[in-house]
PDB file of C-alpha atoms and ligand atoms in Angstrom:
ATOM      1  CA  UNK F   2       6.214   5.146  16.018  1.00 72.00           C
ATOM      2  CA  UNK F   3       5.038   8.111  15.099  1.00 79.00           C
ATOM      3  CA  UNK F   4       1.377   8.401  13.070  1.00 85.00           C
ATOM      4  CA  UNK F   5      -0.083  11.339  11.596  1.00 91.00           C
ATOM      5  CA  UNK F   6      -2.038  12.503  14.943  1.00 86.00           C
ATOM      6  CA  UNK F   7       1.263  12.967  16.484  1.00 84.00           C
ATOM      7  CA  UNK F   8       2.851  14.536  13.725  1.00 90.00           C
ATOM      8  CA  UNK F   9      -0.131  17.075  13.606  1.00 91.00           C
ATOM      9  CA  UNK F  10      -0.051  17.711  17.468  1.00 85.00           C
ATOM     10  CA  UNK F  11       4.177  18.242  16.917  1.00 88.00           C
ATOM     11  CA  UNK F  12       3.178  20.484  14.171  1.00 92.00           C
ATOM     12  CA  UNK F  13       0.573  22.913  15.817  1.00 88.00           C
ATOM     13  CA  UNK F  14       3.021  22.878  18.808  1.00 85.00           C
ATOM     14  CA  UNK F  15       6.306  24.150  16.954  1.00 92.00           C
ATOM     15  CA  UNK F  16       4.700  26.260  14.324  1.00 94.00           C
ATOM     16  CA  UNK F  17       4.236  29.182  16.519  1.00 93.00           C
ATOM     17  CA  UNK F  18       7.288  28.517  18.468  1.00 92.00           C
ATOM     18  CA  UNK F  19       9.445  28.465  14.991  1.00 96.00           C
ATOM     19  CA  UNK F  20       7.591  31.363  13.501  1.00 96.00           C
ATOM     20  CA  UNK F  21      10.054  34.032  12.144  1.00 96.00           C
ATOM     21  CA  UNK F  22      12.931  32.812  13.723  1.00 97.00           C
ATOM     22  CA  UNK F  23      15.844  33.095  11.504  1.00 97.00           C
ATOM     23  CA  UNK F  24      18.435  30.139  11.137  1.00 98.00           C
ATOM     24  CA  UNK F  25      22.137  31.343  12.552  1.00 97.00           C
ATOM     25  CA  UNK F  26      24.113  28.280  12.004  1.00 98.00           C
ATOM     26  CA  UNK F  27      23.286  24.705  10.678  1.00 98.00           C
ATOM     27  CA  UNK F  28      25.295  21.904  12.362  1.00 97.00           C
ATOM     28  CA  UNK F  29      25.259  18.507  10.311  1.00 97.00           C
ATOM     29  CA  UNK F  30      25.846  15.216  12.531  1.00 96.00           C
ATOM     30  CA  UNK F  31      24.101  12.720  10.194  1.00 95.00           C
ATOM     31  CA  UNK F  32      23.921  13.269   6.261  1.00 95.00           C
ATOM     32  CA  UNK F  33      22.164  10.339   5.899  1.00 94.00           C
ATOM     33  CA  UNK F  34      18.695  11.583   7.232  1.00 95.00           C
ATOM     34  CA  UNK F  35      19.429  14.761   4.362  1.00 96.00           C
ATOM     35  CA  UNK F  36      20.060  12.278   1.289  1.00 95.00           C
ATOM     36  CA  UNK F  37      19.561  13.591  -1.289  1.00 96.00           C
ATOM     37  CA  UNK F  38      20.675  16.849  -0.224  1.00 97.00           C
ATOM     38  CA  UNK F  39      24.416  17.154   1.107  1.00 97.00           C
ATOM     39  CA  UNK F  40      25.057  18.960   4.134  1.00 98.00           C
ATOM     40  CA  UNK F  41      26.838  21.897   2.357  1.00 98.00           C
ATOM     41  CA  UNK F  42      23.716  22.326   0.251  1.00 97.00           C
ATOM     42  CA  UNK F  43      21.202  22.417   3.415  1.00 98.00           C
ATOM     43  CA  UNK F  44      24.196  24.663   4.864  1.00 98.00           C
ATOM     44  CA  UNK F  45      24.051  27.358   1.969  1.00 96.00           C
ATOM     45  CA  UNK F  46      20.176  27.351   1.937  1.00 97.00           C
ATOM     46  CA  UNK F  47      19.651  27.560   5.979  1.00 97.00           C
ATOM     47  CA  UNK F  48      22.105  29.563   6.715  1.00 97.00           C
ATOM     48  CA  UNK F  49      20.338  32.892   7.177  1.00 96.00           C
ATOM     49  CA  UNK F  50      16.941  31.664   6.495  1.00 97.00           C
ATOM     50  CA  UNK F  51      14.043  32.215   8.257  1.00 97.00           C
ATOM     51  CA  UNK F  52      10.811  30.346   9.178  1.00 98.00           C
ATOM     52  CA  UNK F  53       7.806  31.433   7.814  1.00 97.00           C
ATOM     53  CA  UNK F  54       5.181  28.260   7.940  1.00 97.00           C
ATOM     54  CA  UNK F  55       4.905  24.878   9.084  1.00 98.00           C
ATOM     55  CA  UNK F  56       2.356  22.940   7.521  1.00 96.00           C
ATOM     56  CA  UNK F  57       1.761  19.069   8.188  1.00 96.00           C
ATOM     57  CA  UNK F  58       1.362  16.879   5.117  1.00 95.00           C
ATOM     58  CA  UNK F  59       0.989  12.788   5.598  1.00 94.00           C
ATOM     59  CA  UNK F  60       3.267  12.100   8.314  1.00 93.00           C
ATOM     60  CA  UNK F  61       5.844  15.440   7.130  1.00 96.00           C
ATOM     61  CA  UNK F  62       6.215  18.223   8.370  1.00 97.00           C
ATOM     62  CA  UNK F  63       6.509  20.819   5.594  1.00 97.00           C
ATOM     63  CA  UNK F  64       8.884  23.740   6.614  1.00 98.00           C
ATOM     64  CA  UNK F  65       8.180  26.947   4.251  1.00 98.00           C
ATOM     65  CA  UNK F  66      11.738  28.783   5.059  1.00 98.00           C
ATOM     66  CA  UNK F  67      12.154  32.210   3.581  1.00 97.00           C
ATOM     67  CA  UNK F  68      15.628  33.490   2.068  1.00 93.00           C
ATOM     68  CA  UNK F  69      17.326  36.627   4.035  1.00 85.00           C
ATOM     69  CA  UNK F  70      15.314  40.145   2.694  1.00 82.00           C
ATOM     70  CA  UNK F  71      11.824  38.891   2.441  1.00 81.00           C
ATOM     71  CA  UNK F  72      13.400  36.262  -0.742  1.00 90.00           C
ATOM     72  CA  UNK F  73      12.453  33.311  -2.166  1.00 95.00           C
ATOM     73  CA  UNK F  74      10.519  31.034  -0.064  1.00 97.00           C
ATOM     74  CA  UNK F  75      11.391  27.384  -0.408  1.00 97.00           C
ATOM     75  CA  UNK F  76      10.291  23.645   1.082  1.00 97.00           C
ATOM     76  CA  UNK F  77      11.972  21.592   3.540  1.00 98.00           C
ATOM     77  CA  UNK F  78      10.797  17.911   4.303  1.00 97.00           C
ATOM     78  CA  UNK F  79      11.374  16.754   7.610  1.00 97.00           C
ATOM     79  CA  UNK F  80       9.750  13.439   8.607  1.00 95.00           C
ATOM     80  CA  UNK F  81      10.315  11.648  12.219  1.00 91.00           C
ATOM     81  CA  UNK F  82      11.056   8.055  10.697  1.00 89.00           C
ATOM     82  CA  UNK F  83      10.592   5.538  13.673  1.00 83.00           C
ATOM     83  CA  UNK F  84      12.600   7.277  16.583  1.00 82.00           C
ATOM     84  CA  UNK F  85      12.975  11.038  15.694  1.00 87.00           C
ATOM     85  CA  UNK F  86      12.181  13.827  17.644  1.00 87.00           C
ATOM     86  CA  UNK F  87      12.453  17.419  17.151  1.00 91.00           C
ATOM     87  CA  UNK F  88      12.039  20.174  19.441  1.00 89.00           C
ATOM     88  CA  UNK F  89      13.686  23.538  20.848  1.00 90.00           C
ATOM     89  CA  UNK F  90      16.034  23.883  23.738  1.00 90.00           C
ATOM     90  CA  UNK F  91      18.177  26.692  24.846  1.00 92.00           C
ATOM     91  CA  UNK F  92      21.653  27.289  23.292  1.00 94.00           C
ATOM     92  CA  UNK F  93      23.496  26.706  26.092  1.00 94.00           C
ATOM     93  CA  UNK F  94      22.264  23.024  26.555  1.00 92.00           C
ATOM     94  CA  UNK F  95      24.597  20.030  25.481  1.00 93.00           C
ATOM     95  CA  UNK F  96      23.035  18.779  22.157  1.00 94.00           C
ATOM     96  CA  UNK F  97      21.570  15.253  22.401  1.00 90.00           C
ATOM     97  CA  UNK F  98      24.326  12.118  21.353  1.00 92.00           C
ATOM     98  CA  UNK F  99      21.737  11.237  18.888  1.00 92.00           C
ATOM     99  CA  UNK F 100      21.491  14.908  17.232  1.00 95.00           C
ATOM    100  CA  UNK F 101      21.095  14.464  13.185  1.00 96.00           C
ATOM    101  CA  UNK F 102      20.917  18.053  12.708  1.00 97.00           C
ATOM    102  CA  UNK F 103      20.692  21.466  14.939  1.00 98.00           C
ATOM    103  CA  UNK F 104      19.485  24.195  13.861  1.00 98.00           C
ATOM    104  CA  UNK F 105      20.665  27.645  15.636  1.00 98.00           C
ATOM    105  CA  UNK F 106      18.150  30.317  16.109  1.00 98.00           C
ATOM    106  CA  UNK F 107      20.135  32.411  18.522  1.00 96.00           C
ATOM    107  CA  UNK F 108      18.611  31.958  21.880  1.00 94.00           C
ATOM    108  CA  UNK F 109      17.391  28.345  21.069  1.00 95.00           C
ATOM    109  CA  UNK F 110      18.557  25.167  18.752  1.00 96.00           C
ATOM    110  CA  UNK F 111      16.058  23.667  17.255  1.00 96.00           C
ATOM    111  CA  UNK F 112      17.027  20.010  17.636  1.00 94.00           C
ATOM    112  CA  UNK F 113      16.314  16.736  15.128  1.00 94.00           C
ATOM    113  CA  UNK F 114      17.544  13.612  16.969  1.00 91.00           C
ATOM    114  CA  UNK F 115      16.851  10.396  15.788  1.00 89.00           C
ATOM    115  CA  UNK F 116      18.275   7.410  17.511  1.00 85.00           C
ATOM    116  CA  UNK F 117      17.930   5.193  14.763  1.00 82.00           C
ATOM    117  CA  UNK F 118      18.142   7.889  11.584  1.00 82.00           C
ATOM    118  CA  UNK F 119      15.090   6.314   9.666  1.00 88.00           C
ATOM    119  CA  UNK F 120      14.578  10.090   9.823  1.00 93.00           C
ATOM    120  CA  UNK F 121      14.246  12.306   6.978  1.00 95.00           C
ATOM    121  CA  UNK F 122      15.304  16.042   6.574  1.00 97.00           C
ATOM    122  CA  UNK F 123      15.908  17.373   3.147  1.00 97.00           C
ATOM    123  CA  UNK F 124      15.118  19.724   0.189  1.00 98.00           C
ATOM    124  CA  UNK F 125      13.732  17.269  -1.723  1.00 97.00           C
ATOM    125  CA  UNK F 126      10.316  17.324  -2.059  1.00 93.00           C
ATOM    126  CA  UNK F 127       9.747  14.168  -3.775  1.00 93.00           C
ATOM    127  CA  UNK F 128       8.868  12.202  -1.164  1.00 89.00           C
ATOM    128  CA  UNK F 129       5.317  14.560  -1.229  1.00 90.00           C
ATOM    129  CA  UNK F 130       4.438  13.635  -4.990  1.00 92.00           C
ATOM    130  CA  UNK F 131       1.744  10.841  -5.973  1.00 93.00           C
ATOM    131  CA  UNK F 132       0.170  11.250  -2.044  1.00 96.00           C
ATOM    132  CA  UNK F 133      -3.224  10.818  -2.369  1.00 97.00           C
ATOM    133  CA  UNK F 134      -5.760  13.470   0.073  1.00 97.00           C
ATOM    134  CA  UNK F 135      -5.289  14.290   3.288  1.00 97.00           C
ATOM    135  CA  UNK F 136      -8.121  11.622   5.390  1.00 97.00           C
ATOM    136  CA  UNK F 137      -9.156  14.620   7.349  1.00 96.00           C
ATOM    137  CA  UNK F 138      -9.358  17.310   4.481  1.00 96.00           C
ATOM    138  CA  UNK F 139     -11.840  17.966   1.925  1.00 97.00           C
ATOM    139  CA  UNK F 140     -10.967  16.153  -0.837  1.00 97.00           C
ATOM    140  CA  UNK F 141     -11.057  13.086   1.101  1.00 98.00           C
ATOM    141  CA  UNK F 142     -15.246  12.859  -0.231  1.00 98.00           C
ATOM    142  CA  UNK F 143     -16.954   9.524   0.138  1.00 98.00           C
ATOM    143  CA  UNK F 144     -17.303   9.147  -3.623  1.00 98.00           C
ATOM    144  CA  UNK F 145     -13.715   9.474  -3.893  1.00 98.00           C
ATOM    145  CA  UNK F 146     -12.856   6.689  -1.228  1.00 98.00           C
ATOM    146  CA  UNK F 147     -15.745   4.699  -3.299  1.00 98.00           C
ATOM    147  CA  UNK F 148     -13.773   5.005  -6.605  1.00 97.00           C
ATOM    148  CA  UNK F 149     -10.312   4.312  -4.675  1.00 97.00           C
ATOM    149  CA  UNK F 150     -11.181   1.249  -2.941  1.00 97.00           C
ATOM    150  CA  UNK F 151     -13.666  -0.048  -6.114  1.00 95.00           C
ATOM    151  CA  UNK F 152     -10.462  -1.475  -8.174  1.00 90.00           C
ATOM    152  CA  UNK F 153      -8.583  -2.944  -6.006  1.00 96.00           C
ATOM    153  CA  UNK F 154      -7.971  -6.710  -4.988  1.00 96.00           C
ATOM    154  CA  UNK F 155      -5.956  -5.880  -1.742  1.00 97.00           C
ATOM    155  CA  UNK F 156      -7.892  -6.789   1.706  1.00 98.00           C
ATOM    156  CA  UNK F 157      -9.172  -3.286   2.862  1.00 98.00           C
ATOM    157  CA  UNK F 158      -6.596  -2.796   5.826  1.00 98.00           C
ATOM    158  CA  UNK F 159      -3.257  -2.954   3.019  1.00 98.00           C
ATOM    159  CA  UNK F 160      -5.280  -1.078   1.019  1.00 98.00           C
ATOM    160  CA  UNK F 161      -5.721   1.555   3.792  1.00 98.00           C
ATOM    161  CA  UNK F 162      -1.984   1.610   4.136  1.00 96.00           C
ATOM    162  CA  UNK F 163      -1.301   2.773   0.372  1.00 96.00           C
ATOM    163  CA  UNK F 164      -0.521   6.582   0.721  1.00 95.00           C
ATOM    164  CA  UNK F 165      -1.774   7.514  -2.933  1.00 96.00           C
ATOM    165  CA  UNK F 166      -5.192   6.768  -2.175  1.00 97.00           C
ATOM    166  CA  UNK F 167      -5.226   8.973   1.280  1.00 97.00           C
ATOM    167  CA  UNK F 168      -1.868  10.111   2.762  1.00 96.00           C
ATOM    168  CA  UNK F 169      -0.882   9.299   6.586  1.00 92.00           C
ATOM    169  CA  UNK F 170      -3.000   6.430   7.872  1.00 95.00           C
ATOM    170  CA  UNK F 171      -0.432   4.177   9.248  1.00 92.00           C
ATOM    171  CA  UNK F 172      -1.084   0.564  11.246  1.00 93.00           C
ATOM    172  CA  UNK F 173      -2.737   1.568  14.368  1.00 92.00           C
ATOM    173  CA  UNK F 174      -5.260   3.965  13.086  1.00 93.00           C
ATOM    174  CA  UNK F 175      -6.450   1.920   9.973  1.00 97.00           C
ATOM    175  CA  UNK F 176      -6.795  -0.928  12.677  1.00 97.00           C
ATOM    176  CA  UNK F 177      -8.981   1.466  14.706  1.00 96.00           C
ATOM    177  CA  UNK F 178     -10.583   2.595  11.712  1.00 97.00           C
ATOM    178  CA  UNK F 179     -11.700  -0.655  10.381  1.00 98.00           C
ATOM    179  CA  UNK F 180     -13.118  -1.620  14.267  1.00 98.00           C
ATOM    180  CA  UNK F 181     -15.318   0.976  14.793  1.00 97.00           C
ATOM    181  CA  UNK F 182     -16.651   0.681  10.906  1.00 98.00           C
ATOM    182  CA  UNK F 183     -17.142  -3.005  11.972  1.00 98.00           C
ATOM    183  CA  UNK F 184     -15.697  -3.931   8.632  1.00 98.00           C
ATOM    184  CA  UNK F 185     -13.716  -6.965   8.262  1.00 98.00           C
ATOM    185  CA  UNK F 186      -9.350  -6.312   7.564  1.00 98.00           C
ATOM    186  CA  UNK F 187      -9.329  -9.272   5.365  1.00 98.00           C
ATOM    187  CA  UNK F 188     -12.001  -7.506   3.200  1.00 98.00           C
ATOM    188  CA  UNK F 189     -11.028  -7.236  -0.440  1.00 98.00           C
ATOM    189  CA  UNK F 190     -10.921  -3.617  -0.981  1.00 98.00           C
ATOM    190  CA  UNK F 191     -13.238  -3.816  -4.081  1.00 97.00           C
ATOM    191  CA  UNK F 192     -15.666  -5.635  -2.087  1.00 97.00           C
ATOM    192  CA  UNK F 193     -16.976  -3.217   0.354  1.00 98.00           C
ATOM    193  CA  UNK F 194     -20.589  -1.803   0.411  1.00 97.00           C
ATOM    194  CA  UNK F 195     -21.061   1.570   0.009  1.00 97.00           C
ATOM    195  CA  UNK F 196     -22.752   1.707   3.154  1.00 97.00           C
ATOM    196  CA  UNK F 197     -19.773   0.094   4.117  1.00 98.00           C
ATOM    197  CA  UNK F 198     -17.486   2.515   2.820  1.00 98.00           C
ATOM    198  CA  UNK F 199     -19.245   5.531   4.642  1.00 98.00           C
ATOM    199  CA  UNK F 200     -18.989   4.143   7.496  1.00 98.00           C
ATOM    200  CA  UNK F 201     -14.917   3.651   7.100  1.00 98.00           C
ATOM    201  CA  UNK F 202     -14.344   6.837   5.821  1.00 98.00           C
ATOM    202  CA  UNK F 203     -16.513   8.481   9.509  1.00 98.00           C
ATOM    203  CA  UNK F 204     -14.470   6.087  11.507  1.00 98.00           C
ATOM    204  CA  UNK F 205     -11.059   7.382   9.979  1.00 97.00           C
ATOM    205  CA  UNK F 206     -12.204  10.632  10.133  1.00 97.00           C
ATOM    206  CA  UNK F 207     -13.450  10.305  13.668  1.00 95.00           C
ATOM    207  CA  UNK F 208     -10.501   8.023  15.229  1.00 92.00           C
ATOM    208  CA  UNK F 209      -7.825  10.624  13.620  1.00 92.00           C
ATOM    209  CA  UNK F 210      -9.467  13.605  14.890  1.00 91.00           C
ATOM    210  CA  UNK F 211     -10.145  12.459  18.439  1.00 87.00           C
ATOM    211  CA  UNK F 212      -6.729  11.142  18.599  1.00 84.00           C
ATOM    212  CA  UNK F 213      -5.528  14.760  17.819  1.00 84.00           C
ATOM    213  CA  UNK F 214      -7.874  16.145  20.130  1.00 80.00           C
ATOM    214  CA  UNK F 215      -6.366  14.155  22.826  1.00 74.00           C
ATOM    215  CA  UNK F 216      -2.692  14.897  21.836  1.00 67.00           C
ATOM    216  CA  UNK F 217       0.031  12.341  21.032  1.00 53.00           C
ATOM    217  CA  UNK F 218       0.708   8.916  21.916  1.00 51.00           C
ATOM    218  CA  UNK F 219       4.101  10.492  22.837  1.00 50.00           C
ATOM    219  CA  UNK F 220       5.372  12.925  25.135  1.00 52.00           C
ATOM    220  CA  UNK F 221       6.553  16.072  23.262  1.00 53.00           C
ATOM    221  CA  UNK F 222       8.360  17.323  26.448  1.00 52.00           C
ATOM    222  CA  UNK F 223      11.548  15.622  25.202  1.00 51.00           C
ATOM    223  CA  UNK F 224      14.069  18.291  26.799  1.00 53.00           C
ATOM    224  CA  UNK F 225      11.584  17.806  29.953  1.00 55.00           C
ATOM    225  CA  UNK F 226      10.734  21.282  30.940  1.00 57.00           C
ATOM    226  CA  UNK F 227       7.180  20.538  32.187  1.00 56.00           C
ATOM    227  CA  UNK F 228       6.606  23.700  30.820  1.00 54.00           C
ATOM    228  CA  UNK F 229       3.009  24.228  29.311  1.00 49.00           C
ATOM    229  CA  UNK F 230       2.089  25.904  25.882  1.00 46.00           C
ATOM    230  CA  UNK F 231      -1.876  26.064  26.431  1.00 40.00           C
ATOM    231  CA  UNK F 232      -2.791  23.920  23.451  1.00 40.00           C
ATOM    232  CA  UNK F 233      -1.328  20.656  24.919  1.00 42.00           C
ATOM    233  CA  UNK F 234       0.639  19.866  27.819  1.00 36.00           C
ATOM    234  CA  UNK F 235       3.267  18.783  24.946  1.00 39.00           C
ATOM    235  CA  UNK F 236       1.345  16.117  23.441  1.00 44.00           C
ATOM    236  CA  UNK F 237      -1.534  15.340  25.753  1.00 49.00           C
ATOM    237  CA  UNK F 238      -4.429  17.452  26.813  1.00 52.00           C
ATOM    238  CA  UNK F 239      -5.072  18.018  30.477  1.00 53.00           C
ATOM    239  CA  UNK F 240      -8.279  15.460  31.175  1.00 57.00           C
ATOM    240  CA  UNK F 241      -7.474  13.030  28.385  1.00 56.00           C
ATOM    241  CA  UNK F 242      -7.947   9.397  28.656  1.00 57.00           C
ATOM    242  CA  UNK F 243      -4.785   7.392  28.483  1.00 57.00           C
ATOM    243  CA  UNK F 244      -3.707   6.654  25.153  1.00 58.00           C
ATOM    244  CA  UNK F 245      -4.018   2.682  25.676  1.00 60.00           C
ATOM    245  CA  UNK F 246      -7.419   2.942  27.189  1.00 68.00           C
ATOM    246  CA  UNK F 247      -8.902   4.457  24.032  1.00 78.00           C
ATOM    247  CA  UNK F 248      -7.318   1.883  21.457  1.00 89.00           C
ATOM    248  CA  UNK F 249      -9.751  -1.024  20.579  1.00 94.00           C
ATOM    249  CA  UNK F 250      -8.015  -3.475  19.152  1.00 96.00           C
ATOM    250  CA  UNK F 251      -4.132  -2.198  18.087  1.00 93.00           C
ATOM    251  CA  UNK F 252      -1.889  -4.408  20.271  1.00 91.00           C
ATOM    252  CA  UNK F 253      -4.913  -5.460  22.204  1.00 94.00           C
ATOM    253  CA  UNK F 254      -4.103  -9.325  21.024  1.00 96.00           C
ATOM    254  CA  UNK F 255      -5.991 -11.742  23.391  1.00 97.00           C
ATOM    255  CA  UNK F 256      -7.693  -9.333  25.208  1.00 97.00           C
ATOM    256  CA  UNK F 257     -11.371  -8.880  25.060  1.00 97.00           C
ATOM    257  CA  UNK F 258     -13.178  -6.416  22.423  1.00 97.00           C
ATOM    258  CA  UNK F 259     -14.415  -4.224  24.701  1.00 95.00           C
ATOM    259  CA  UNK F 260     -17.635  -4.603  22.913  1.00 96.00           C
ATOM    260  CA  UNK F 261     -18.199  -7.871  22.484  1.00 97.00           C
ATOM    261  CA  UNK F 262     -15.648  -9.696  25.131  1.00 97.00           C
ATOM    262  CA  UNK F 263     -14.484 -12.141  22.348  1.00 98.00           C
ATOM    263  CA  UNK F 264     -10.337 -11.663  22.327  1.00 98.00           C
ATOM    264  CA  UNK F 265      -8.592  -9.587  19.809  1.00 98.00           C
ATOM    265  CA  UNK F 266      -6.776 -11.676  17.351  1.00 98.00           C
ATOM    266  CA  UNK F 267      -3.695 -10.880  15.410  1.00 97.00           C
ATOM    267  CA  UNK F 268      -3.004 -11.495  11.921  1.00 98.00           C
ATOM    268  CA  UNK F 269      -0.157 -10.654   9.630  1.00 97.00           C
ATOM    269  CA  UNK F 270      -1.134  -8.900   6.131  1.00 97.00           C
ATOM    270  CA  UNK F 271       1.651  -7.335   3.947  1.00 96.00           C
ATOM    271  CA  UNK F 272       4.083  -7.730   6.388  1.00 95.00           C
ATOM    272  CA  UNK F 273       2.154  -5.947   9.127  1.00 96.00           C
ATOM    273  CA  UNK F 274       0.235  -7.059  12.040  1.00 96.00           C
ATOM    274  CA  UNK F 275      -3.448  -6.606  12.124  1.00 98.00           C
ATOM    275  CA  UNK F 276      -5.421  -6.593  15.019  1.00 98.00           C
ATOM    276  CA  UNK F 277      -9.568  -7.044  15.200  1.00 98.00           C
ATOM    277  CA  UNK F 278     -12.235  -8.920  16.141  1.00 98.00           C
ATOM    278  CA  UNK F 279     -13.705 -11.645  14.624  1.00 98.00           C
ATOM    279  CA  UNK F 280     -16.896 -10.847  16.201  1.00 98.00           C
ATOM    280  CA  UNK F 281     -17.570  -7.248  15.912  1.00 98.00           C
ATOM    281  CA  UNK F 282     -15.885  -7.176  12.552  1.00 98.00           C
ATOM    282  CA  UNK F 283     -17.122 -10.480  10.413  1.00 92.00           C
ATOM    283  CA  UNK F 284     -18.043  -8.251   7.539  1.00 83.00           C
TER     284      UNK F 284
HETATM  285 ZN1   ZN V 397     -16.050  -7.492  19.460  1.00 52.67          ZN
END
C-alpha cells in the first residue's frame, strides 16, 4: 500500500513530466473513485485544462490545473487508495482493464488505474481539511508534537496514525518510527517523556526522509519502459538497499531485531498490526 514516501517519490517524478500539458479529452471508466464529483463535472472542468503544479499533501497528490487562457486555477485530489497507480503512456497504447480515469494530453494519456478503486480522484477538496502538519515540514516543531501527544489516552502508535495531529504517517513508518525512538507502541500517548518525544519526532523525520531518498517501496515503471528520468530509476535510486533490508520491525514478526536478536512480535491495536520489540522498545 502506498505511504507517503511513495506518494512523494510519484509526485517529484510526474510533476515535471505533467507540467503544462493541457488535458484533450477526459475518459471516465469508474465514477466511483470521483464521488463526489460526477464524471460530466470532472469532464467540463478538464476538458481543456492544463497542468500547472503538483504538490504532495498527506498521502494526495494535489493537482493545481489551470483553465484554457491563463484562467482560474483550481484543485484536484487524487489519492492512490490501496492498489492505484498513475502514470503516462503513449496514446497509442491499449488503456489498462483496470483504467478509472485517462486523461489525454495529446501524445500521452495520463493513466489512473486502480484494481480495487479504493482510489480517489475528485474536485473535492475536503478530504485535505482538519490534516494536521506535514511530519517532514516546518510546522511539524517538537513543542507542537509535545502539545499533540500531551492529551491523549491512545497508545502512541494509534495516536501516530491520527492525520490531524501530523498528516501521512501510515502503519509501516510509525512502526519504524517508534523502533528507532526505542519507545514502546503500547505507550499511552500522554505518557511520553519529552526526551522521549524528541527522539520520535527525529526518528519520523529521519525514517520518512531516508525512505524518500531511497525511492519507493514500489516500482513506478508500471507501463515497463525501463526508461530512466535521473531522479529515480522510477521509484528506486541506483545503489539503494532493498526496501525489506532497511525495515526493522514492519512485517518482520518472529524474526530477530536486528539489534538486539530477540524476535519481532506482532500485536493488533485499533485494528492494525503492530510490529516491535519488546527488548529494544520496553519504554
Ligand atoms: Zn531489539
Amino acid at each position: 500500500m502506498p505511504e507517503l514516501p511513495e506518494v512523494e517519490v510519484l509526485v517529484r517524478h510526474l510533476a515535471p513530466r505533467l507540467k503544462n500539458k493541457m488535458i484533450r479529452r477526459v475518459e471516465v471508466r469508474r465514477a466511483r473513485i470521483l464521488r463526489p464529483t460526477r464524471p460530466a463535472e470532472l469532464k467540463r472542468a478538464l476538458t481543456g485544462a492544463q497542468f500547472a503544479d503538483l504538490a504532495r499533501r498527506a498521502k494526495y497528490l494535489a493537482f493545481t490545473l489551470q483553465r484554457p487562457g491563463g484562467g482560474e486555477r483550481f484543485l484536484l485530489l487524487g489519492h492512490l487508495g490501496m492498489t492505484g497507480r498513475m502514470y503516462l503512456q503513449p496514446v497509442n497504447a491499449p488503456l489498462p482493464k483496470h483504467t478509472a480515469v485517462a486523461l489525454n494530453l495529446g501524445g500521452e494519456n495520463f493513466v489512473f488505474e486502480d484494481t480495487r478503486y479504493f482510489g480517489r480522484f475528485t474536485l473535492d477538496p475536503s478530504p485535505q481539511e482538519g490534516l494536521g502538519p506535514e511530519p517532514l515540514g516546518d510546522e511539524f516543531t517538537l513543542e507542537y508534537f509535545i502539545q499533540g501527544l500531551k492529551r491523549s489516552a491512545q497508545a502512541v502508535k494509534v495516536k501516530l496514525l491520527d492525520q490531524s495531529l501530523v498528516a501521512g504517517v501510515g502503519n509501516i513508518y510509525a512502526c519504524e518510527s517508534l523502533f528507532h525512538a526505542g519507545v514502546s507502541p503500547r505507550l499511552p500517548a500522554g505518557k511520553l517523556a519529552r526526551g522521549q518525544i524528541k527522539r520520535l519526532r527525529s526518528a519520523l523525520r529521519k525514517t520518512l526522509a531516508e525512505a524518500i531518498r531511497f525511492g519507493s517501496t514500489v516500482t513506478l515503471d508500471w507501463p515497463g519502459t525501463g526508461e530512466r528520468d535521473g531522479l529515480f530509476y522510477y521509484g528506486r535510486a541506483e545503489g539503494a538497499t532493498d526496501y525489506e533490508e532497511r525495515l526493522c520491525v514492519y512485517d518482520r514478526q518472529g524474526q530477530a531485531c536486528r539489534v538486539c536478536g530477540t524476535p519481532i512480535r506482532r500485536i493488533v491495536q485499533a485494528g492494525r498490526s503492530t510490529f516491535y520489540c519488546p527488548r529494544c522498545q520496553r519504554s
